């Protein structure tokens, strides 16, 4: 079991899951703000860039490709 | 008067509009269509800051002023589907690192004498204007007249407006000339012959090749430039910010890779990092050297860029003449042929003034600009041709 | 000793590595994923339900061959630049956490390269497809396999091709209720592709029938000539509209009905990942309906020393990828195409190519799909560009259209929308572009600082 925070809220996942896996497993579908509203996972394999999040202060991380690590601080990105 | 304009880049589009508005019957011929080449593979800087005193600076100052009215005119009453020019007079800031202050100040002094506005900025003003700029910057000068357009969209807007003034676009390749040697009477194209009283060569980096097909001699060469684009992000760059080593590279004829850093953000949220200069013919294999060098210099200017992501890179070929001046006016050997090319890294900025000079050459309409320094008959061009 | 680099660790790349080792080469295999296996064998040791894996023994054999042959295996390595010259091939990668900051740079210089970068889903736009809860079929599969999670509680699967079946099956196994699988192609097309000359299908038809049976056991309806033509919901998926389609994939009026669900998985085929091949200068065949790396019988591309295998050369599934990879790796290492050791792969390739042609006949995208779009349906997801905006600029060169509308200019660089945008341009009378949006000199995201580091340290830059 691992714990990460998403915009400050704790979320639990299984060890080894991607950040997208943790979020989807926790019932979340949207974690980025795009021009038209929320977005989350779309392609699941790093192609579409819909799932971008900031992780521990680093912008532009594809949640579907990054393995979640206990304690990761995940933050929403808003498309300017 | 019937005029064939070869090329639907910024130059051909601007000339087509100027000629059509002044009553000429215009046919634009391009082998790929509007804005398919250099004018979509560049940046849209309308700069005075990088111009050393001289004829090109004079042309740039005039053209910069003309862009303001032109962009407003193009954007007003824009029909559906015609893109906005995205004209923005955001101003430029040229900065020097320790050791470069004196050269920058000398350059700015000389520019002021020609009428370019160049304002020294103190550290406090700079911190407000560009809060994310490197604290190591030693001197900064603001050029309030530096502006920009989205060059591809501006080209499309110019041509769309020309078409509304009666110009026609033919998508075909120009393969040769009509008429007898020394007197051009139109062009042969892959879509058939097109007769004309005057032919205007706006074929950008290919204008030397086109001139040859029309029986004329013109030495225009390509100079490759690469540009980097980051992913969209919250805005952290507010003006066009250049390293003052830019000034050195523009006029240099050196073949080896040169880079000079220009950093700015776009309305889409990306940051553009330009650009490199290399004389390698039309070689499309850019390798990573220019990108790496530009990235390093951009990070030196804006340290936050280190952590941002490169989204894409693109390249284009600047059309340049051996003496690094635009070539505008009648061909000295072939009657009925007018050139508008060789603008190197400033064709977007120089397009409106060039179009006025072309109208002057073709239709005899008045101009306050001095055409002489740019004439194709000038010695600097002939000697090497 | 000849050094062969292999870009991609899916079925094609793994088979290529094995082939190159067998022919006596030194091998470096590079993949951006955390693990080998590509899309077909995507897995995680503790999270993957073994019922979701197929031909796993084959993967273990290939992995074993790599280890036994002393291949250099680089995973978590994103190749962002590929160059071919007379001296050979250079791949540049950053290695470390996905999209990390300050990953380490690795260059691989080799005598030959096998491009085995695979494909990603082609999901056609549908009104409402930007709502959270809509994913590609491949995403549903990847999340099920790799992470053991379901994209939704009630999922509708829609698109075309046999891939929809394992996706639905996986969803069911990870606990989603699959409301229905909607195969857009109609029975006559499916029969035309699947029924004649069954021997060519070499078990494929049996696999297909097997999945249909599995769906039946899970009580998942499989409908043909039917598709999701609209996704409903305010802030997330609340349902879909499905309709019956004619042979050209045009929805038939009066057949629409609403279905409640909280997830939609769309997959209308696959788009090859061509950027590395294009960067290396390889010739490409086809147009926006399907564009692939051109290869000869020995999987050679138009560029000396550059080979291609797997989905980048045509969509034929994992068996085709394995066969092509085996040939490509062996020949890239200097082996001969008529070597007896290639007899098996060459025969397998012949069979799988016949299968690929039939797949296209049965499931290929038909032009009528654009009629399920509204004028204001977003086509380019990244930049929120509508169908209308694209159609209005269809008459200018693709490059100019892109800059005017921003379609394909966003973070995914047209990977998601490229084919759809090109189809709308073509339908609106625009000229075709040779490689569309597929030319992407930056093959994978790289940080500006990682790039800048090369200027300081690499004397060759
Ligand atoms: C990297 C880079 C950055 C730049 N940045 C700036 C900047 O910030 N500001 C600025 O002002 N300028 C900039 N420039 C320069 C600017 O892009 C050029 O000066 C300008 O675009 C040239 O326009 P053009 O119309 O002459 O050429 P093009 O846009 O190339 O148009 C020429 C047209 O001629 C057509 N053609 C050629 N041969 C034939 C034929 N035989 N038959 C029919 N048609 C033919 C081509 O298809 C093409 O459409 C930059 C250039 C580069 C490469
Ligand atoms: C999301 C998804 C899921 C799929 N699941 C299945 C399935 O369950 N069953 C099935 O039969 N078929 C599945 N397919 C179809 C699948 O494409 C083929 O069956 C098979 O995997 C193709 O093999 P390949 O070796 O050609 O490509 P892939 O398996 O796609 O392998 C290509 C590899 O190249 C790597 N790569 C690409 N570009 C780079 C780069 N620049 N740098 C480093 N590495 C790179 C990728 O990470 C990938 O691992 C799936 C397809 C997708 C898109
Ligand atoms: S979901 Fe497409 S990149 Fe992550």
Coordinates of N, CA, C and O in Angstrom, one line a residue, chain A residues 49 52 58-60 78-80, chain B residues 232-234 236 268-269 307 309:
Chain A
X49 N -0.9 13.0 -23.7 CA -0.5 14.1 -22.8 C -1.7 14.7 -22.1 O -1.7 15.8 -21.6
X52 N -1.4 14.9 -17.8 CA -0.2 15.6 -17.2 C -0.5 16.1 -15.8 O -1.6 16.6 -15.5
X58 N 7.7 19.1 -10.0 CA 8.1 19.1 -11.4 C 6.9 19.0 -12.3 O 6.1 18.1 -12.2
X59 N 6.8 20.0 -13.2 CA 5.7 20.1 -14.1 C 5.8 19.1 -15.3 O 6.8 18.7 -15.6
X60 N 4.6 18.8 -15.8 CA 4.6 18.1 -17.1 C 4.9 16.6 -17.0 O 5.6 16.1 -17.8
X78 N -3.1 23.4 -14.8 CA -4.2 24.2 -15.5 C -3.6 24.7 -16.8 O -2.6 25.4 -16.8
X79 N -4.3 24.3 -17.9 CA -3.8 24.8 -19.2 C -4.1 26.3 -19.3 O -5.2 26.7 -19.2
X80 N -3.0 27.1 -19.5 CA -3.2 28.6 -19.6 C -3.9 28.9 -20.8 O -4.0 28.2 -21.8
Chain B
X232 N 3.1 24.1 -23.3 CA 2.4 25.3 -22.7 C 2.6 25.3 -21.2 O 2.7 24.3 -20.6
X233 N 2.7 26.6 -20.7 CA 2.9 26.7 -19.3 C 2.4 28.1 -18.8 O 2.1 28.9 -19.7
X234 N 2.3 28.3 -17.5 CA 1.9 29.7 -17.1 C 2.9 30.7 -17.6 O 4.1 30.4 -17.7
X236 N 5.7 33.2 -18.0 CA 6.8 33.6 -17.2 C 7.8 34.5 -18.0 O 8.8 35.0 -17.5
X268 N -0.3 30.9 -27.2 CA -0.7 29.5 -26.9 C -0.1 29.0 -25.6 O -0.4 27.8 -25.2
X269 N 0.7 29.8 -24.9 CA 1.3 29.4 -23.7 C 2.7 28.7 -23.8 O 3.3 28.4 -22.8
X307 N 13.9 23.3 -16.4 CA 12.9 22.3 -16.0 C 11.7 22.1 -16.9 O 10.9 21.3 -16.7
X309 N 9.8 21.5 -20.6 CA 9.9 20.4 -21.6 C 9.9 20.9 -23.0 O 9.0 21.7 -23.3

